[in-house]
Amino acid sequence: MSALESKLDQLGALLKGVAAIEETGSGFAISRLPAWVNSRLESDPMLQMVAGQGSGVRLLFSTLATEIELGLVLTAMQFGDMPALPIWVDVQVDGERQRFGIEQASNVINPLMPELARFTNEPRVVTLRLPATEVQREIQIWLPQNCKISITKFAANAALEPVSSAKPKWVHYGSSISHCNEADGPLGVWPVVAAQSLDLDIYNLGLAGQAQLDQFAARTIVELKPDVISLKVGINTINANSLNARTFPHALHGFLDTIREALPETPILISTAIHCPPHEEGYAPTVFNPVLRKATASPKPAELFPQTLNLAMTREIVERVVAHRLNDDRRLYLLSGLDLFSADDAHDLPDDLHPNASGYLRMGQRFAAHPTVAAWLGRTA
């Protein structure tokens, strides 16, 4: 084999699950949202941060290469003195999984304890070595789902060929519970687990804290031209207290209207929120106790604010919206989030809000096996 040659100029053709690649001078920053979204934001650095994380993002190509190097500047978020989340790069070679652990992120942002922040911008290098072959093998390099990513090096000792997927393109929109920071690596993200089981080409718009039914997200979904769409809604509007019983149903209608105007026939699956103990009957917003490391609800709102939501209310609203729209939209499907993660699963909810790795894996498996999902995909007998 020849020496390693840079393949950075091929990133645009080989990266899947991203909408924008920005040259930064030291590398190429990725985003799961298109660049034009930044011009629509007043100020939201957290949205830019989570969009730049690699949930569902992978390099896909075929090659005879025996050595591939990937350099990544990884920026992680840490809250107070909570333990740092493990960072993994997962690689599939003709479907067989290999794992590369990253001991420490290049940079750490800590909004609660700034003195624990760290900024080195030092790349973390992953080297994949393979036996010689005379047959092209398909390689997928799945990037960390819980770090903002800039690619500083991408090199191989043979040509890399793009792989065009014949699989149906699935765009999934959701919260941190679809982003899956706590999953066991990028292949443990539950929409990825489900996509691999269902043989779908996943584009994950799980954006931690950001599933607020923003119009730019609906427009992004349209631009991605998916074959099937799923939306998991409810929890982030509770966390931030950003919508209420008056505005939430109309935001959901408007989000669906934007998609339907451009994609009138694309099947859309809407999932309600999974089980969340503090907010089943407890009201918005979410308060996180950094000592107990638990999410809690807020006190019952005063009588002047009867529109404040809890999760039971969001599920009822979503069900009403879907029932109303089914009168003239037969390509719409409803899935209860409690079918994916219920009160019986609460032992896998360590902070009472986010599932752990086992919980996410089970969610992906249950989604893939659900009869409503089969109907949404047109795979029923």
Short mmCIF file of C-alpha atoms in Angstrom, two decimals:
data_model
loop_
_atom_site.label_atom_id
_atom_site.label_comp_id
_atom_site.label_asym_id
_atom_site.label_seq_id
_atom_site.Cartn_x
_atom_site.Cartn_y
_atom_site.Cartn_z
CA MET A 1 0.00 0.00 0.00
CA SER A 2 1.05 3.59 -0.58
CA ALA A 3 1.67 6.18 2.12
CA LEU A 4 -1.20 8.00 3.80
CA GLU A 5 -2.75 10.76 1.71
CA SER A 6 -5.13 13.43 2.94
CA LYS A 7 -8.79 12.91 2.08
CA LEU A 8 -10.12 16.09 3.69
CA ASP A 9 -11.31 17.29 0.30
CA GLN A 10 -13.71 14.32 0.22
CA LEU A 11 -15.51 15.11 3.49
CA GLY A 12 -18.50 16.64 1.73
CA ALA A 13 -19.06 13.49 -0.33
CA LEU A 14 -18.43 10.97 2.46
CA LEU A 15 -20.03 12.54 5.55
CA LYS A 16 -23.60 11.43 6.27
CA GLY A 17 -26.00 12.98 8.77
CA VAL A 18 -24.71 16.56 8.45
CA ALA A 19 -26.20 19.62 6.79
CA ALA A 20 -23.18 21.95 6.91
CA ILE A 21 -19.39 21.70 6.93
CA GLU A 22 -17.48 24.89 7.79
CA GLU A 23 -13.77 25.39 7.24
CA THR A 24 -12.29 26.90 10.40
CA GLY A 25 -8.62 27.28 9.49
CA SER A 26 -7.58 24.35 11.68
CA GLY A 27 -10.16 21.91 10.39
CA PHE A 28 -13.74 21.39 9.29
CA ALA A 29 -16.55 21.90 11.80
CA ILE A 30 -19.74 19.93 11.23
CA SER A 31 -23.36 20.81 11.94
CA ARG A 32 -26.57 18.84 11.70
CA LEU A 33 -28.40 22.09 10.93
CA PRO A 34 -27.90 24.09 7.71
CA ALA A 35 -25.72 27.20 7.86
CA TRP A 36 -28.65 29.55 7.18
CA VAL A 37 -30.15 28.69 10.59
CA ASN A 38 -27.48 30.83 12.28
CA SER A 39 -28.91 33.93 10.60
CA ARG A 40 -32.30 33.19 12.18
CA LEU A 41 -31.00 33.08 15.75
CA GLU A 42 -30.89 36.03 18.11
CA SER A 43 -28.50 34.31 20.50
CA ASP A 44 -28.44 30.60 21.22
CA PRO A 45 -24.95 29.14 21.63
CA MET A 46 -26.41 25.92 23.03
CA LEU A 47 -28.23 25.22 19.76
CA GLN A 48 -25.00 25.66 17.81
CA MET A 49 -23.21 23.44 20.32
CA VAL A 50 -25.62 20.51 20.13
CA ALA A 51 -26.06 20.79 16.35
CA GLY A 52 -22.28 20.44 16.09
CA GLN A 53 -22.29 17.18 18.03
CA GLY A 54 -22.10 13.99 16.01
CA SER A 55 -25.27 12.11 16.90
CA GLY A 56 -25.98 9.91 13.87
CA VAL A 57 -23.04 11.39 11.92
CA ARG A 58 -20.71 9.02 10.08
CA LEU A 59 -18.20 8.76 7.28
CA LEU A 60 -19.32 6.16 4.74
CA PHE A 61 -17.11 4.84 1.95
CA SER A 62 -15.65 1.74 0.34
CA THR A 63 -11.91 1.17 0.04
CA LEU A 64 -8.96 -1.19 -0.25
CA ALA A 65 -7.11 0.86 2.40
CA THR A 66 -5.32 -0.90 5.22
CA GLU A 67 -4.73 2.25 7.27
CA ILE A 68 -7.04 5.21 7.91
CA GLU A 69 -6.37 8.11 10.27
CA LEU A 70 -8.94 10.52 11.62
CA GLY A 71 -8.05 13.59 13.68
CA LEU A 72 -10.83 15.17 15.75
CA VAL A 73 -10.96 18.26 17.94
CA LEU A 74 -13.67 17.31 20.42
CA THR A 75 -15.47 19.79 22.66
CA ALA A 76 -17.50 18.29 25.50
CA MET A 77 -20.00 19.81 27.91
CA GLN A 78 -19.66 19.04 31.62
CA PHE A 79 -21.95 20.26 34.40
CA GLY A 80 -20.27 20.99 37.72
CA ASP A 81 -18.34 18.07 39.15
CA MET A 82 -20.49 15.44 37.47
CA PRO A 83 -18.39 12.69 35.83
CA ALA A 84 -17.42 13.24 32.23
CA LEU A 85 -19.34 11.07 29.78
CA PRO A 86 -17.33 8.36 27.96
CA ILE A 87 -16.37 9.28 24.39
CA TRP A 88 -16.32 6.65 21.67
CA VAL A 89 -15.72 6.42 17.94
CA ASP A 90 -17.48 3.34 16.55
CA VAL A 91 -16.34 1.81 13.27
CA GLN A 92 -18.16 -0.76 11.17
CA VAL A 93 -16.10 -2.68 8.61
CA ASP A 94 -18.49 -4.62 6.38
CA GLY A 95 -20.91 -4.43 9.32
CA GLU A 96 -18.45 -5.67 11.96
CA ARG A 97 -18.00 -3.25 14.86
CA GLN A 98 -14.73 -1.92 16.22
CA ARG A 99 -14.47 0.62 19.03
CA PHE A 100 -12.02 3.40 19.82
CA GLY A 101 -12.22 5.07 23.22
CA ILE A 102 -11.19 8.73 23.57
CA GLU A 103 -9.72 9.26 27.02
CA GLN A 104 -10.41 12.98 27.23
CA ALA A 105 -12.04 15.64 25.09
CA SER A 106 -9.81 18.32 23.55
CA ASN A 107 -11.92 21.05 25.15
CA VAL A 108 -14.39 21.06 28.04
CA ILE A 109 -17.08 23.70 28.65
CA ASN A 110 -18.41 23.81 32.23
CA PRO A 111 -21.13 26.45 32.71
CA LEU A 112 -21.62 25.65 36.42
CA MET A 113 -17.95 25.51 37.42
CA PRO A 114 -15.95 27.52 34.86
CA GLU A 115 -12.73 26.81 36.75
CA LEU A 116 -13.00 23.20 35.59
CA ALA A 117 -13.17 24.19 31.91
CA ARG A 118 -10.28 23.27 29.63
CA PHE A 119 -9.34 24.47 26.12
CA THR A 120 -6.40 22.89 24.31
CA ASN A 121 -7.75 22.35 20.76
CA GLU A 122 -5.46 19.32 20.56
CA PRO A 123 -6.75 16.75 18.06
CA ARG A 124 -7.55 13.24 19.18
CA VAL A 125 -6.30 10.80 16.54
CA VAL A 126 -8.02 7.51 15.75
CA THR A 127 -6.03 5.05 13.60
CA LEU A 128 -7.83 2.16 11.94
CA ARG A 129 -5.57 -0.66 10.71
CA LEU A 130 -6.95 -3.49 8.60
CA PRO A 131 -5.56 -6.57 6.88
CA ALA A 132 -4.80 -6.37 3.19
CA THR A 133 -7.69 -7.12 0.87
CA GLU A 134 -8.31 -7.43 -2.85
CA VAL A 135 -12.01 -6.68 -2.43
CA GLN A 136 -13.46 -3.26 -1.61
CA ARG A 137 -14.88 -3.20 1.91
CA GLU A 138 -17.53 -0.82 3.20
CA ILE A 139 -16.48 1.27 6.17
CA GLN A 140 -18.62 3.49 8.39
CA ILE A 141 -16.89 5.65 10.99
CA TRP A 142 -19.46 6.87 13.49
CA LEU A 143 -18.45 10.08 15.28
CA PRO A 144 -19.01 10.78 19.00
CA GLN A 145 -22.61 11.77 19.71
CA ASN A 146 -21.71 13.77 22.83
CA CYS A 147 -19.01 16.14 21.55
CA LYS A 148 -18.92 19.10 19.20
CA ILE A 149 -16.64 18.02 16.37
CA SER A 150 -14.06 19.56 14.10
CA ILE A 151 -12.24 17.21 11.72
CA THR A 152 -8.56 18.20 11.41
CA LYS A 153 -7.20 15.12 9.65
CA PHE A 154 -8.64 12.44 7.41
CA ALA A 155 -6.13 10.30 5.56
CA ALA A 156 -5.86 6.83 4.04
CA ASN A 157 -3.36 4.75 2.11
CA ALA A 158 -5.76 3.98 -0.76
CA ALA A 159 -8.61 5.63 -2.62
CA LEU A 160 -11.95 6.12 -0.85
CA GLU A 161 -15.10 5.70 -2.91
CA PRO A 162 -18.50 7.18 -1.97
CA VAL A 163 -21.26 4.67 -1.21
CA SER A 164 -24.75 5.60 -2.32
CA SER A 165 -27.43 4.18 -0.07
CA ALA A 166 -30.56 2.57 -1.47
CA LYS A 167 -32.10 2.53 2.00
CA PRO A 168 -35.12 4.78 2.73
CA LYS A 169 -33.98 8.07 4.29
CA TRP A 170 -35.39 8.57 7.78
CA VAL A 171 -35.20 11.99 9.44
CA HIS A 172 -35.91 11.89 13.17
CA TYR A 173 -36.48 15.07 15.21
CA GLY A 174 -36.37 15.12 18.98
CA SER A 175 -34.79 16.21 22.25
CA SER A 176 -31.78 15.06 24.29
CA ILE A 177 -33.60 11.74 24.61
CA SER A 178 -33.14 11.34 20.85
CA HIS A 179 -29.69 12.94 20.85
CA CYS A 180 -28.59 10.32 23.45
CA ASN A 181 -25.48 11.86 25.02
CA GLU A 182 -25.52 9.08 27.63
CA ALA A 183 -25.66 6.20 25.11
CA ASP A 184 -22.94 3.57 24.86
CA GLY A 185 -21.21 5.30 21.97
CA PRO A 186 -22.63 6.49 18.65
CA LEU A 187 -24.03 3.06 17.77
CA GLY A 188 -25.98 3.10 21.04
CA VAL A 189 -28.02 6.17 20.05
CA TRP A 190 -31.54 4.78 19.96
CA PRO A 191 -32.53 6.14 16.49
CA VAL A 192 -29.30 4.57 15.16
CA VAL A 193 -30.14 1.26 16.89
CA ALA A 194 -33.60 1.35 15.31
CA ALA A 195 -32.31 2.42 11.88
CA GLN A 196 -29.84 -0.44 11.72
CA SER A 197 -32.54 -2.92 12.71
CA LEU A 198 -35.03 -1.48 10.18
CA ASP A 199 -32.46 -1.01 7.39
CA LEU A 200 -33.02 2.76 7.19
CA ASP A 201 -30.63 5.59 6.36
CA ILE A 202 -30.84 7.70 9.54
CA TYR A 203 -30.50 11.48 9.78
CA ASN A 204 -30.74 12.32 13.48
CA LEU A 205 -32.11 15.76 14.36
CA GLY A 206 -32.17 14.85 18.03
CA LEU A 207 -30.99 18.19 19.46
CA ALA A 208 -30.52 18.23 23.22
CA GLY A 209 -32.76 20.84 24.81
CA GLN A 210 -33.80 22.21 21.43
CA ALA A 211 -36.91 20.29 20.31
CA GLN A 212 -39.03 23.43 20.66
CA LEU A 213 -41.00 23.05 17.39
CA ASP A 214 -39.00 25.89 15.83
CA GLN A 215 -39.86 26.68 12.23
CA PHE A 216 -36.21 26.45 11.16
CA ALA A 217 -36.25 22.79 12.25
CA ALA A 218 -39.35 22.07 10.15
CA ARG A 219 -37.73 23.78 7.15
CA THR A 220 -34.55 21.76 7.70
CA ILE A 221 -36.56 18.53 7.64
CA VAL A 222 -38.12 19.61 4.33
CA GLU A 223 -34.71 20.42 2.81
CA LEU A 224 -33.40 16.96 3.73
CA LYS A 225 -36.05 15.37 1.44
CA PRO A 226 -36.69 12.32 3.63
CA ASP A 227 -38.64 9.24 2.69
CA VAL A 228 -40.08 9.01 6.21
CA ILE A 229 -40.18 11.46 9.13
CA SER A 230 -40.61 11.00 12.87
CA LEU A 231 -41.10 13.67 15.53
CA LYS A 232 -40.73 13.07 19.25
CA VAL A 233 -42.20 16.06 21.04
CA GLY A 234 -43.19 17.35 24.46
CA ILE A 235 -40.32 17.15 26.93
CA ASN A 236 -38.23 20.16 25.88
CA THR A 237 -41.20 22.50 26.00
CA ILE A 238 -41.62 21.33 29.60
CA ASN A 239 -37.92 21.66 30.47
CA ALA A 240 -37.79 25.28 29.31
CA ASN A 241 -41.43 26.19 29.96
CA SER A 242 -41.27 27.59 26.44
CA LEU A 243 -44.82 26.70 25.37
CA ASN A 244 -48.06 26.33 27.25
CA ALA A 245 -51.48 24.76 26.82
CA ARG A 246 -52.47 27.67 24.55
CA THR A 247 -49.37 27.77 22.34
CA PHE A 248 -48.15 24.15 22.24
CA PRO A 249 -50.93 22.71 20.03
CA HIS A 250 -50.67 25.59 17.55
CA ALA A 251 -46.86 25.28 17.41
CA LEU A 252 -47.29 21.58 16.61
CA HIS A 253 -49.90 22.33 13.94
CA GLY A 254 -47.64 24.97 12.41
CA PHE A 255 -44.63 22.63 12.41
CA LEU A 256 -46.67 19.96 10.63
CA ASP A 257 -48.16 22.50 8.21
CA THR A 258 -44.67 23.60 7.13
CA ILE A 259 -43.66 20.01 6.42
CA ARG A 260 -46.94 19.07 4.75
CA GLU A 261 -46.94 22.06 2.39
CA ALA A 262 -43.69 20.76 0.87
CA LEU A 263 -44.04 17.02 1.49
CA PRO A 264 -47.75 16.18 1.28
CA GLU A 265 -47.30 12.41 0.94
CA THR A 266 -44.31 11.67 3.21
CA PRO A 267 -45.29 9.44 6.16
CA ILE A 268 -44.92 11.25 9.49
CA LEU A 269 -44.81 9.44 12.83
CA ILE A 270 -45.39 11.54 15.94
CA SER A 271 -44.27 10.16 19.30
CA THR A 272 -45.32 11.56 22.65
CA ALA A 273 -42.85 11.87 25.53
CA ILE A 274 -41.36 8.91 27.37
CA HIS A 275 -41.85 8.45 31.12
CA CYS A 276 -40.31 11.21 33.24
CA PRO A 277 -41.17 10.90 36.98
CA PRO A 278 -40.94 14.57 38.02
CA HIS A 279 -43.04 15.83 35.11
CA GLU A 280 -45.76 13.24 34.69
CA GLU A 281 -47.94 15.46 36.87
CA GLY A 282 -45.31 17.99 37.97
CA TYR A 283 -45.20 21.29 36.13
CA ALA A 284 -42.71 23.12 33.94
CA PRO A 285 -39.95 24.23 34.01
CA THR A 286 -37.40 21.59 34.95
CA VAL A 287 -35.06 22.37 37.82
CA PHE A 288 -31.90 20.27 38.03
CA ASN A 289 -30.43 19.61 41.48
CA PRO A 290 -26.64 19.37 40.94
CA VAL A 291 -26.10 17.85 44.41
CA LEU A 292 -28.65 15.06 44.02
CA ARG A 293 -28.01 14.96 40.24
CA LYS A 294 -31.75 14.68 39.71
CA ALA A 295 -34.27 16.58 37.62
CA THR A 296 -37.25 17.97 39.52
CA ALA A 297 -40.47 19.74 38.57
CA SER A 298 -41.52 23.24 39.60
CA PRO A 299 -44.24 24.08 42.11
CA LYS A 300 -47.82 24.11 40.87
CA PRO A 301 -48.37 27.36 39.01
CA ALA A 302 -50.55 30.06 40.50
CA GLU A 303 -54.13 30.33 39.37
CA LEU A 304 -53.13 33.21 37.11
CA PHE A 305 -51.07 30.74 35.04
CA PRO A 306 -53.35 27.73 34.50
CA GLN A 307 -51.84 27.07 31.06
CA THR A 308 -48.51 25.71 32.39
CA LEU A 309 -47.89 22.18 31.13
CA ASN A 310 -46.91 18.82 32.49
CA LEU A 311 -46.22 15.69 30.43
CA ALA A 312 -49.66 14.18 30.90
CA MET A 313 -51.08 17.36 29.36
CA THR A 314 -48.62 17.32 26.42
CA ARG A 315 -49.57 13.73 25.58
CA GLU A 316 -53.27 14.63 25.55
CA ILE A 317 -52.58 17.65 23.32
CA VAL A 318 -50.50 15.64 20.83
CA GLU A 319 -53.22 12.98 20.68
CA ARG A 320 -55.87 15.65 19.98
CA VAL A 321 -53.76 17.32 17.28
CA VAL A 322 -53.14 14.01 15.51
CA ALA A 323 -56.79 12.95 15.79
CA HIS A 324 -57.89 16.27 14.28
CA ARG A 325 -55.40 16.11 11.40
CA LEU A 326 -56.23 12.50 10.59
CA ASN A 327 -59.48 13.80 9.09
CA ASP A 328 -57.53 14.83 5.99
CA ASP A 329 -54.04 13.37 6.48
CA ARG A 330 -53.91 9.59 6.27
CA ARG A 331 -50.09 9.56 6.20
CA LEU A 332 -49.88 10.58 9.85
CA TYR A 333 -49.18 8.07 12.65
CA LEU A 334 -49.18 8.31 16.45
CA LEU A 335 -46.89 6.39 18.80
CA SER A 336 -47.01 6.62 22.59
CA GLY A 337 -43.62 7.38 24.06
CA LEU A 338 -44.65 5.18 26.99
CA ASP A 339 -44.46 2.21 24.61
CA LEU A 340 -40.76 2.98 24.26
CA PHE A 341 -39.96 3.77 27.90
CA SER A 342 -42.55 3.49 30.67
CA ALA A 343 -42.68 3.71 34.46
CA ASP A 344 -41.50 0.08 34.55
CA ASP A 345 -38.21 1.29 33.01
CA ALA A 346 -37.56 4.01 35.60
CA HIS A 347 -34.60 2.05 37.04
CA ASP A 348 -32.74 3.05 33.85
CA LEU A 349 -33.44 6.77 34.39
CA PRO A 350 -30.61 7.77 36.75
CA ASP A 351 -31.34 11.51 36.77
CA ASP A 352 -35.13 11.01 36.44
CA LEU A 353 -34.97 12.59 32.98
CA HIS A 354 -32.46 10.87 30.65
CA PRO A 355 -32.24 7.11 30.07
CA ASN A 356 -28.90 5.40 30.55
CA ALA A 357 -27.19 3.31 27.86
CA SER A 358 -29.38 0.27 28.58
CA GLY A 359 -32.51 2.39 28.40
CA TYR A 360 -31.57 3.88 25.03
CA LEU A 361 -30.75 0.46 23.60
CA ARG A 362 -34.14 -0.86 24.69
CA MET A 363 -35.90 2.18 23.20
CA GLY A 364 -34.30 1.52 19.82
CA GLN A 365 -35.24 -2.15 19.92
CA ARG A 366 -38.83 -1.40 20.93
CA PHE A 367 -39.22 1.27 18.25
CA ALA A 368 -38.00 -1.14 15.58
CA ALA A 369 -40.43 -3.86 16.70
CA HIS A 370 -43.51 -1.63 17.17
CA PRO A 371 -46.51 -2.37 14.89
CA THR A 372 -47.21 1.35 14.37
CA VAL A 373 -43.65 1.76 13.07
CA ALA A 374 -44.29 -1.08 10.62
CA ALA A 375 -47.45 0.70 9.40
CA TRP A 376 -45.58 4.01 9.10
CA LEU A 377 -42.97 2.28 6.93
CA GLY A 378 -45.62 0.50 4.86
CA ARG A 379 -44.30 -2.88 5.93
CA THR A 380 -47.48 -4.41 7.26
CA ALA A 381 -48.84 -7.55 5.63
#
